[in-house]
Short mmCIF file of C-alpha atoms in Angstrom, two decimals:
data_model
loop_
_atom_site.label_atom_id
_atom_site.label_comp_id
_atom_site.label_asym_id
_atom_site.label_seq_id
_atom_site.Cartn_x
_atom_site.Cartn_y
_atom_site.Cartn_z
CA MET A 1 30.00 123.36 125.38
CA LYS A 2 33.34 124.96 126.63
CA PRO A 3 34.06 128.64 125.77
CA SER A 4 36.17 129.01 122.93
CA VAL A 5 39.64 131.06 123.48
CA ARG A 6 39.25 134.37 121.15
CA PRO A 7 36.44 134.65 118.85
CA GLU A 8 38.75 134.55 115.76
CA VAL A 9 42.17 132.55 116.25
CA SER A 10 42.87 129.19 117.24
CA LYS A 11 46.24 129.50 119.55
CA GLY A 12 48.31 128.34 116.82
CA ASN A 13 51.97 127.51 117.87
CA GLN A 14 53.26 130.65 119.39
CA ALA A 15 55.41 128.69 122.01
CA VAL A 16 57.07 126.36 119.40
CA SER A 17 57.94 129.06 117.04
CA GLY A 18 58.72 132.05 119.42
CA GLU A 19 56.32 134.21 117.58
CA TRP A 20 55.36 137.59 119.50
CA PRO A 21 51.91 136.95 120.98
CA LEU A 22 49.24 138.12 119.67
CA TRP A 23 47.07 141.37 120.65
CA GLU A 24 43.71 142.44 119.98
CA VAL A 25 43.29 145.80 119.26
CA PHE A 26 40.27 148.21 120.51
CA VAL A 27 40.10 152.05 119.53
CA ARG A 28 38.12 154.53 120.73
CA SER A 29 37.40 156.94 117.33
CA LYS A 30 36.42 160.31 119.60
CA ALA A 31 35.96 160.95 123.04
CA GLY A 32 32.50 159.75 124.42
CA LEU A 33 32.40 156.56 122.20
CA ASP A 34 33.22 153.20 123.00
CA HIS A 35 36.39 151.42 122.04
CA LYS A 36 35.51 148.97 119.33
CA HIS A 37 37.67 146.33 118.47
CA CYS A 38 39.33 146.92 115.34
CA GLY A 39 41.83 143.94 114.45
CA SER A 40 44.72 142.36 115.75
CA LEU A 41 48.62 142.61 115.72
CA HIS A 42 51.88 140.73 117.39
CA ALA A 43 53.85 142.16 119.83
CA PRO A 44 56.07 141.26 122.46
CA ASP A 45 54.64 143.13 125.51
CA ALA A 46 52.01 145.79 126.23
CA LYS A 47 53.70 148.67 125.61
CA ALA A 48 54.80 147.83 122.48
CA ALA A 49 51.42 146.56 121.18
CA ILE A 50 50.21 150.04 122.11
CA GLN A 51 52.67 151.91 120.02
CA LEU A 52 52.47 149.14 116.96
CA ALA A 53 48.61 149.25 116.88
CA ARG A 54 49.01 153.03 116.87
CA ASP A 55 50.92 152.62 113.83
CA VAL A 56 48.75 150.26 112.38
CA TYR A 57 45.67 151.33 113.11
CA THR A 58 45.25 155.03 113.53
CA ARG A 59 47.52 156.12 110.65
CA ARG A 60 44.63 158.80 109.70
CA GLN A 61 43.47 159.91 113.35
CA GLU A 62 41.09 156.94 113.40
CA GLY A 63 41.72 156.89 116.97
CA THR A 64 41.95 159.11 120.49
CA SER A 65 42.67 156.11 122.76
CA ILE A 66 43.93 152.57 122.23
CA TRP A 67 42.87 149.35 124.50
CA VAL A 68 45.07 146.30 123.98
CA VAL A 69 44.67 142.60 125.47
CA LYS A 70 46.31 139.50 124.90
CA SER A 71 44.39 137.31 122.48
CA ASP A 72 44.54 134.17 124.75
CA GLN A 73 42.84 136.29 127.37
CA ILE A 74 39.67 136.70 125.57
CA THR A 75 36.98 134.26 126.30
CA ALA A 76 34.17 134.30 123.46
CA SER A 77 30.71 132.53 123.02
CA ASP A 78 30.62 129.13 120.98
CA PRO A 79 29.13 130.14 117.71
CA GLY A 80 27.76 126.56 118.02
CA ASP A 81 25.67 127.79 120.68
CA LYS A 82 24.31 130.82 118.96
CA ASP A 83 20.66 129.94 118.24
CA MET A 84 20.40 128.49 121.80
CA TYR A 85 22.09 131.72 123.17
CA PHE A 86 20.26 134.33 121.07
CA ASP A 87 17.02 133.01 119.66
CA PRO A 88 14.79 133.19 122.97
CA MET A 89 15.05 136.89 122.35
CA ALA A 90 13.78 136.65 119.21
CA ASP A 91 9.74 136.13 120.55
CA LYS A 92 9.88 138.99 123.24
CA VAL A 93 8.72 142.24 121.40
CA TYR A 94 7.25 143.47 124.67
CA ARG A 95 10.82 144.41 125.58
CA HIS A 96 10.68 146.92 122.97
CA PRO A 97 8.92 150.35 123.56
CA THR A 98 7.37 149.75 120.09
CA PHE A 99 5.15 146.88 121.04
CA TYR A 100 2.95 149.25 123.09
CA GLU A 101 0.29 151.47 121.12
CA LEU A 102 -0.71 154.17 123.14
CA PRO A 103 -3.16 156.92 122.67
CA GLU A 104 -1.82 159.60 120.08
CA SER A 105 -1.89 162.17 122.26
CA VAL A 106 0.86 160.63 124.33
CA ASN A 107 2.31 158.30 121.72
CA HIS A 108 5.59 160.52 121.91
CA MET A 109 6.38 158.91 125.51
CA MET B 1 47.19 146.59 98.01
CA TYR B 2 47.74 144.11 95.31
CA THR B 3 45.83 140.89 94.74
CA GLN B 4 46.30 138.47 92.04
CA ALA B 5 44.06 135.96 90.86
CA MET B 6 46.37 132.81 90.67
CA ASP B 7 43.78 129.85 90.26
CA THR B 8 46.14 127.23 91.30
CA ALA B 9 43.81 125.54 93.67
CA PRO B 10 43.83 121.90 94.53
CA LYS B 11 40.78 119.85 93.68
CA GLU B 12 37.80 119.81 96.42
CA GLU B 13 38.29 116.93 98.41
CA ARG B 14 35.43 114.36 99.23
CA SER B 15 33.28 115.39 102.01
CA SER B 16 32.63 112.85 104.51
CA LEU B 17 29.00 111.43 104.94
CA GLU B 18 29.37 112.88 108.52
CA ASP B 19 30.13 116.33 106.94
CA ALA B 20 27.07 116.41 104.40
CA ALA B 21 25.03 118.19 106.63
CA LEU B 22 27.26 120.61 107.70
CA GLN B 23 28.27 121.19 104.00
CA GLN B 24 24.69 121.68 103.24
CA ARG B 25 24.02 124.26 105.86
CA PHE B 26 27.47 126.15 104.82
CA ASP B 27 26.25 126.16 101.12
CA ALA B 28 23.00 127.57 102.32
CA ARG B 29 24.51 130.49 104.11
CA ILE B 30 26.46 131.08 101.29
CA ASP B 31 23.44 131.29 98.86
CA ALA B 32 21.66 133.42 101.51
CA GLY B 33 24.57 135.93 101.35
CA ASP B 34 25.54 135.29 105.12
CA PHE B 35 29.20 136.06 106.20
CA ILE B 36 31.17 133.60 107.46
CA GLU B 37 32.98 133.65 110.67
CA ALA B 38 36.65 132.28 111.93
CA LYS B 39 34.89 130.04 114.19
CA ASP B 40 32.30 128.71 111.89
CA TRP B 41 32.36 125.43 110.31
CA MET B 42 33.76 125.50 107.06
CA PRO B 43 34.89 122.95 103.93
CA GLU B 44 38.61 122.17 104.27
CA HIS B 45 38.87 123.54 100.56
CA TYR B 46 37.67 126.85 101.29
CA ARG B 47 39.63 127.17 104.27
CA LYS B 48 42.86 126.22 102.09
CA THR B 49 41.68 128.39 99.22
CA LEU B 50 41.16 131.32 101.46
CA VAL B 51 44.92 130.80 103.25
CA ARG B 52 46.44 130.96 99.97
CA GLN B 53 44.78 133.88 98.51
CA ILE B 54 44.78 136.11 101.77
CA SER B 55 48.54 135.28 102.66
CA GLN B 56 49.30 135.78 99.07
CA HIS B 57 47.86 139.18 99.15
CA ALA B 58 49.61 139.86 102.53
CA HIS B 59 52.82 138.65 100.69
CA SER B 60 52.18 140.98 97.90
CA GLU B 61 51.71 144.14 100.08
CA ILE B 62 54.83 143.64 102.04
CA VAL B 63 57.08 142.66 98.71
CA GLY B 64 55.28 145.62 96.88
CA MET B 65 57.06 147.71 99.47
CA LEU B 66 60.30 147.38 97.62
CA PRO B 67 59.70 148.98 94.33
CA GLU B 68 58.76 151.87 95.59
CA GLY B 69 60.93 152.17 98.75
CA ASN B 70 63.60 152.23 96.17
CA TRP B 71 62.83 155.97 95.46
CA ILE B 72 62.04 157.25 99.08
CA THR B 73 65.67 158.81 99.56
CA ARG B 74 65.65 160.01 96.13
CA ALA B 75 62.00 161.43 95.70
CA PRO B 76 62.29 164.96 93.89
CA THR B 77 60.97 167.13 96.75
CA LEU B 78 60.36 166.83 100.56
CA LYS B 79 56.23 166.75 99.70
CA ARG B 80 56.91 163.76 97.38
CA LYS B 81 59.34 162.10 99.64
CA ALA B 82 56.42 162.66 102.93
CA ILE B 83 53.69 161.26 100.32
CA LEU B 84 55.60 158.12 99.51
CA LEU B 85 56.95 157.22 103.03
CA ALA B 86 53.20 157.72 103.85
CA LYS B 87 51.87 155.20 101.13
CA VAL B 88 54.81 152.67 101.86
CA GLN B 89 53.88 152.52 105.39
CA ASP B 90 50.26 151.97 104.29
CA GLU B 91 51.47 148.92 102.27
CA GLY B 92 53.12 147.75 105.13
CA GLY B 93 50.02 148.29 107.45
CA HIS B 94 47.82 146.23 104.53
CA GLY B 95 50.13 143.72 104.83
CA LEU B 96 49.30 143.26 108.61
CA TYR B 97 45.46 143.67 108.39
CA LEU B 98 45.58 140.74 105.96
CA TYR B 99 48.28 138.66 107.77
CA ALA B 100 46.09 138.95 110.85
CA ALA B 101 43.13 137.88 108.87
CA ALA B 102 44.81 134.44 107.46
CA GLU B 103 45.66 133.86 110.95
CA THR B 104 42.00 133.71 111.95
CA LEU B 105 42.13 130.66 109.68
CA GLY B 106 44.29 129.11 111.77
CA THR B 107 47.58 129.50 110.19
CA SER B 108 50.36 131.08 112.07
CA ARG B 109 52.36 134.15 110.76
CA ASP B 110 55.67 132.39 111.17
CA GLN B 111 54.13 129.61 108.53
CA MET B 112 53.05 132.00 106.00
CA ILE B 113 56.40 134.10 106.03
CA GLY B 114 58.35 130.73 105.98
CA ALA B 115 56.13 129.83 102.92
CA LEU B 116 57.23 133.01 101.15
CA HIS B 117 60.76 133.16 101.87
CA SER B 118 60.98 129.20 100.90
CA GLY B 119 59.33 130.37 97.31
CA LYS B 120 56.38 128.09 98.15
CA ALA B 121 54.02 130.74 98.25
CA LYS B 122 53.34 133.47 95.57
CA TYR B 123 53.11 137.04 95.52
CA SER B 124 51.78 139.44 92.67
CA SER B 125 54.17 139.20 89.99
CA ILE B 126 54.02 142.88 89.20
CA PHE B 127 56.38 143.55 91.90
CA ASN B 128 59.03 141.59 89.89
CA TYR B 129 59.62 144.27 87.55
CA PRO B 130 62.04 147.14 88.55
CA THR B 131 61.36 150.61 89.10
CA LEU B 132 63.72 152.32 86.34
CA ALA B 133 62.73 156.11 87.14
CA TRP B 134 61.03 158.57 89.36
CA ALA B 135 57.88 158.27 86.99
CA ASP B 136 57.56 154.56 87.81
CA VAL B 137 56.42 155.78 91.39
CA GLY B 138 53.44 157.94 89.88
CA VAL B 139 52.93 155.01 87.19
CA ILE B 140 52.63 152.48 90.08
CA GLY B 141 49.92 154.66 91.94
CA TRP B 142 48.18 155.48 88.98
CA LEU B 143 48.22 152.03 86.87
CA VAL B 144 48.96 149.33 89.33
CA ASP B 145 47.14 150.79 92.31
CA GLY B 146 44.29 151.20 89.83
CA ALA B 147 44.09 147.59 88.97
CA ALA B 148 44.68 146.92 92.38
CA ILE B 149 41.35 148.81 93.45
CA MET B 150 39.35 146.93 90.78
CA ASN B 151 40.32 144.09 91.92
CA GLN B 152 39.58 144.67 95.96
CA VAL B 153 36.71 146.47 96.15
CA PRO B 154 34.69 143.60 95.22
CA LEU B 155 36.49 141.42 97.84
CA CYS B 156 35.18 144.15 100.51
CA ARG B 157 31.64 141.86 100.18
CA CYS B 158 33.68 138.53 100.31
CA SER B 159 32.13 135.99 102.21
CA TYR B 160 35.08 135.45 104.52
CA ALA B 161 34.09 138.22 106.91
CA PRO B 162 37.86 138.92 108.46
CA TYR B 163 39.05 138.98 105.12
CA ALA B 164 35.85 141.18 104.03
CA ARG B 165 36.32 143.49 107.03
CA ALA B 166 40.34 143.92 106.33
CA MET B 167 39.52 144.77 102.70
CA VAL B 168 37.15 147.61 103.86
CA ARG B 169 40.08 149.21 105.92
CA VAL B 170 42.49 148.56 102.76
CA CYS B 171 39.70 149.66 100.34
CA ARG B 172 39.53 153.11 102.18
CA GLU B 173 43.11 153.79 102.32
CA GLU B 174 43.87 152.68 98.65
CA SER B 175 42.59 155.72 96.93
CA PHE B 176 44.99 157.83 98.31
CA HIS B 177 47.40 155.64 96.62
CA GLN B 178 46.18 156.13 93.21
CA ARG B 179 45.37 159.70 93.45
CA GLN B 180 48.71 160.60 94.19
CA GLY B 181 50.31 158.86 91.56
CA PHE B 182 48.07 160.47 89.04
CA ASP B 183 48.90 163.71 90.51
CA ALA B 184 52.75 163.32 90.48
CA LEU B 185 52.32 162.35 86.52
CA TYR B 186 49.89 165.40 86.11
CA VAL B 187 52.22 167.77 87.28
CA MET B 188 54.97 166.27 85.24
CA MET B 189 52.95 165.93 82.23
CA THR B 190 51.31 169.68 82.20
CA GLN B 191 54.32 171.50 83.82
CA GLY B 192 57.52 169.23 83.40
CA THR B 193 60.34 169.78 80.69
CA PRO B 194 60.03 167.23 77.45
CA ALA B 195 62.33 165.06 79.52
CA GLN B 196 60.28 164.50 82.13
CA ARG B 197 57.20 163.83 79.81
CA ALA B 198 59.20 161.33 77.95
CA MET B 199 60.05 159.76 81.31
CA VAL B 200 56.19 159.38 82.24
CA GLN B 201 55.64 158.04 78.77
CA GLY B 202 58.43 155.47 78.94
CA ALA B 203 57.35 153.93 82.37
CA VAL B 204 53.53 154.14 81.16
CA ASN B 205 54.99 152.08 78.35
CA ARG B 206 56.72 149.70 80.60
CA TRP B 207 53.94 149.14 83.20
CA TRP B 208 50.91 148.86 81.34
CA TRP B 209 51.05 145.06 79.94
CA PRO B 210 52.26 143.82 83.50
CA SER B 211 49.13 145.70 85.06
CA LEU B 212 46.95 143.95 82.53
CA MET B 213 48.20 140.85 83.75
CA MET B 214 47.45 141.79 87.47
CA PHE B 215 43.95 140.67 86.94
CA GLY B 216 45.25 136.86 86.51
CA PRO B 217 44.74 134.33 83.37
CA PRO B 218 41.96 134.89 81.19
CA ASP B 219 38.64 133.09 82.03
CA ALA B 220 38.82 130.16 79.94
CA GLU B 221 42.16 129.21 81.75
CA SER B 222 41.13 129.92 85.11
CA PRO B 223 39.36 126.53 86.08
CA ASN B 224 38.89 127.19 89.86
CA SER B 225 37.26 130.77 89.36
CA ALA B 226 33.78 129.03 89.15
CA GLN B 227 34.34 127.51 92.47
CA SER B 228 35.82 130.89 94.28
CA MET B 229 32.47 132.85 92.67
CA ARG B 230 30.25 130.23 94.14
CA TRP B 231 31.88 130.63 97.44
CA GLY B 232 31.31 134.06 97.46
CA ILE B 233 35.23 134.63 97.63
CA LYS B 234 35.62 136.11 94.26
CA ARG B 235 32.80 138.27 92.68
CA ASN B 236 33.80 139.33 89.25
CA SER B 237 35.75 137.32 86.52
CA ASN B 238 39.45 138.35 85.75
CA ASP B 239 38.34 139.27 81.98
CA GLU B 240 35.34 140.97 83.40
CA LEU B 241 37.60 143.12 85.94
CA ARG B 242 40.29 143.85 83.19
CA GLN B 243 38.04 145.00 80.98
CA LYS B 244 36.76 147.42 83.39
CA PHE B 245 40.15 148.71 83.81
CA VAL B 246 41.22 149.37 80.24
CA ASP B 247 38.00 151.01 79.89
CA ALA B 248 38.75 153.31 82.90
CA CYS B 249 42.19 154.08 82.14
CA VAL B 250 41.81 155.00 78.36
CA ASP B 251 39.98 158.27 79.51
CA GLN B 252 42.55 159.02 82.15
CA ALA B 253 45.64 158.54 79.86
CA LYS B 254 43.84 161.29 77.62
CA VAL B 255 43.68 163.79 80.81
CA LEU B 256 47.29 162.80 81.38
CA GLY B 257 48.40 163.09 77.95
CA VAL B 258 50.22 160.14 77.33
CA THR B 259 49.58 156.82 75.07
CA LEU B 260 48.96 153.47 76.22
CA PRO B 261 51.40 151.11 74.57
CA ASP B 262 48.71 149.34 72.24
CA PRO B 263 48.19 149.94 68.72
CA GLU B 264 45.15 147.48 69.00
CA LEU B 265 43.36 149.64 71.67
CA LYS B 266 40.19 150.92 70.30
CA TRP B 267 36.57 151.41 71.11
CA ASN B 268 34.17 148.89 69.95
CA GLU B 269 30.92 150.35 69.57
CA GLN B 270 29.29 147.16 69.25
CA ARG B 271 30.44 145.38 72.71
CA GLY B 272 30.27 149.18 74.41
CA HIS B 273 33.84 148.60 75.54
CA HIS B 274 37.43 148.97 74.36
CA ASP B 275 38.85 146.33 72.36
CA PHE B 276 42.50 145.55 73.27
CA GLY B 277 45.95 143.50 72.02
CA ALA B 278 46.76 140.06 73.05
CA ILE B 279 48.52 139.87 76.46
CA ASP B 280 51.98 137.93 76.42
CA TRP B 281 50.68 135.26 79.02
CA ALA B 282 54.23 133.34 78.19
CA GLU B 283 55.73 136.23 79.89
CA PHE B 284 53.43 136.31 82.97
CA TRP B 285 53.73 132.66 83.36
CA ARG B 286 57.70 132.92 83.32
CA VAL B 287 57.79 135.77 86.14
CA VAL B 288 55.16 133.95 88.28
CA GLY B 289 57.58 130.97 87.97
CA GLY B 290 60.46 133.01 89.20
CA ASP B 291 62.06 134.34 86.22
CA GLY B 292 60.86 137.67 86.17
CA PRO B 293 63.53 140.94 86.11
CA CYS B 294 63.38 141.34 89.71
CA ASN B 295 62.61 137.63 91.81
CA ARG B 296 65.56 137.01 92.99
CA GLU B 297 66.38 140.47 94.18
CA ARG B 298 62.96 140.92 96.14
CA LEU B 299 63.03 137.61 98.02
CA ALA B 300 66.45 138.08 98.73
CA ALA B 301 65.55 141.44 100.47
CA ARG B 302 62.77 139.97 102.09
CA VAL B 303 64.67 137.15 103.86
CA GLY B 304 67.80 139.25 104.47
CA ALA B 305 65.30 141.93 106.55
CA TRP B 306 63.99 138.94 108.45
CA GLU B 307 67.09 137.34 109.28
CA GLU B 308 68.93 140.66 110.13
CA GLY B 309 65.75 141.27 112.55
CA ALA B 310 65.89 138.39 114.28
CA TRP B 311 68.10 139.32 117.14
CA VAL B 312 65.65 142.25 117.49
CA ARG B 313 62.46 139.82 117.76
CA GLU B 314 64.67 137.69 120.43
CA ALA B 315 65.33 140.53 122.52
CA ALA B 316 62.02 141.87 122.58
CA MET B 317 60.69 138.90 123.81
CA ALA B 318 63.64 138.30 126.32
CA HIS B 319 63.05 141.80 127.75
CA GLU B 320 59.27 140.98 128.37
CA ARG B 321 60.18 137.71 130.21
CA LYS B 322 62.51 139.22 132.36
CA ARG B 323 60.27 142.38 133.40
CA ALA B 324 57.67 139.45 134.11
CA LEU B 325 59.76 137.49 136.23
CA LYS B 326 60.82 140.95 137.73
CA GLU B 327 56.92 142.11 138.50
CA LYS B 328 56.06 138.75 140.00
CA ALA B 329 59.35 138.35 142.24
CA ALA B 330 58.04 142.07 143.43
#
């Protein structure tokens, strides 16, 4: 199956309507943590997207850093492939440390 | 943030045989309490219902900026002005979260705004009432945002995940709105002059009944509610939430020292709830239908802002096209 563009939004008719393009916003909530997807917004360019993201998504100090990326630049896995992609890991319990029962004296390993 | 249950949904379309299996899987996921994501298969009626509800919710946030915005330049102190600015900015933000959630269903921002401006899409009827006095700003926080919170908290568990995520964000910010309103009223009631207390009571008298209407028509006249409940788009019935709101407000009104304008409002020991008087549904439908005190003014303000901003939107895009060309040439 072909990868679907952006997990959430189909491309719509931006080109036709002259709408500002859609951007995905990722915010690092504090130093040391990952940037996390928090939503999307329309903006004419990257600089404006960052500024608007500041106003829309961090009005209460929710972030220390923002990434924006144009929504149509994201390639996502197809939800229809979910089972095929992710189920094979369901029976591989030996990938987890808890699978191994060690003698009590070394079990903190 | 403001929703209103309108229940003006079209009748369910018949699924083709081909869709029956998909439909069955969808139903099973809903029954299991699973979240539905944007790219998952969903019945067309589910999608349409969500687009209508989420966009109406977004429109309500944006139009909801107008009644309170009316008082920003006239707020009594710098503190109250800063608070009101922050609140109105939040409403704008909430509108943007919600438009983005609705866009995941395949509708464009321009389509939604077009529907609002043409009068095809509705917004919460509460915003078609005027804010005549400063106390109205406090009462909107206390009662209108209070009613909105009752409506919205269950939506954080809505089966459609992008909507639920937006609502989590909204609800986190909404509590400030209600508390600042109560605080503004409380200061006037406990430290104010008799005229200020009368102003608060007057505002309560004007906003009480429209606030009760925010929960939508009575359950008996809300035929599509059952479907929305089945889908996990709606979690509580209109009347159930309205009762919860009335019960909560009675005690809060006592603390404030105001009277709720309903002579039939009294505790019913048997039900364990407050009984309250009949709501004027004719007024509700009149306002929804476009004939409230401020419908024309509100819509004209939105259309005006959109049209006057057109050159800015176009200029920003032209600037970006120019920059991109320069970058390519370099």
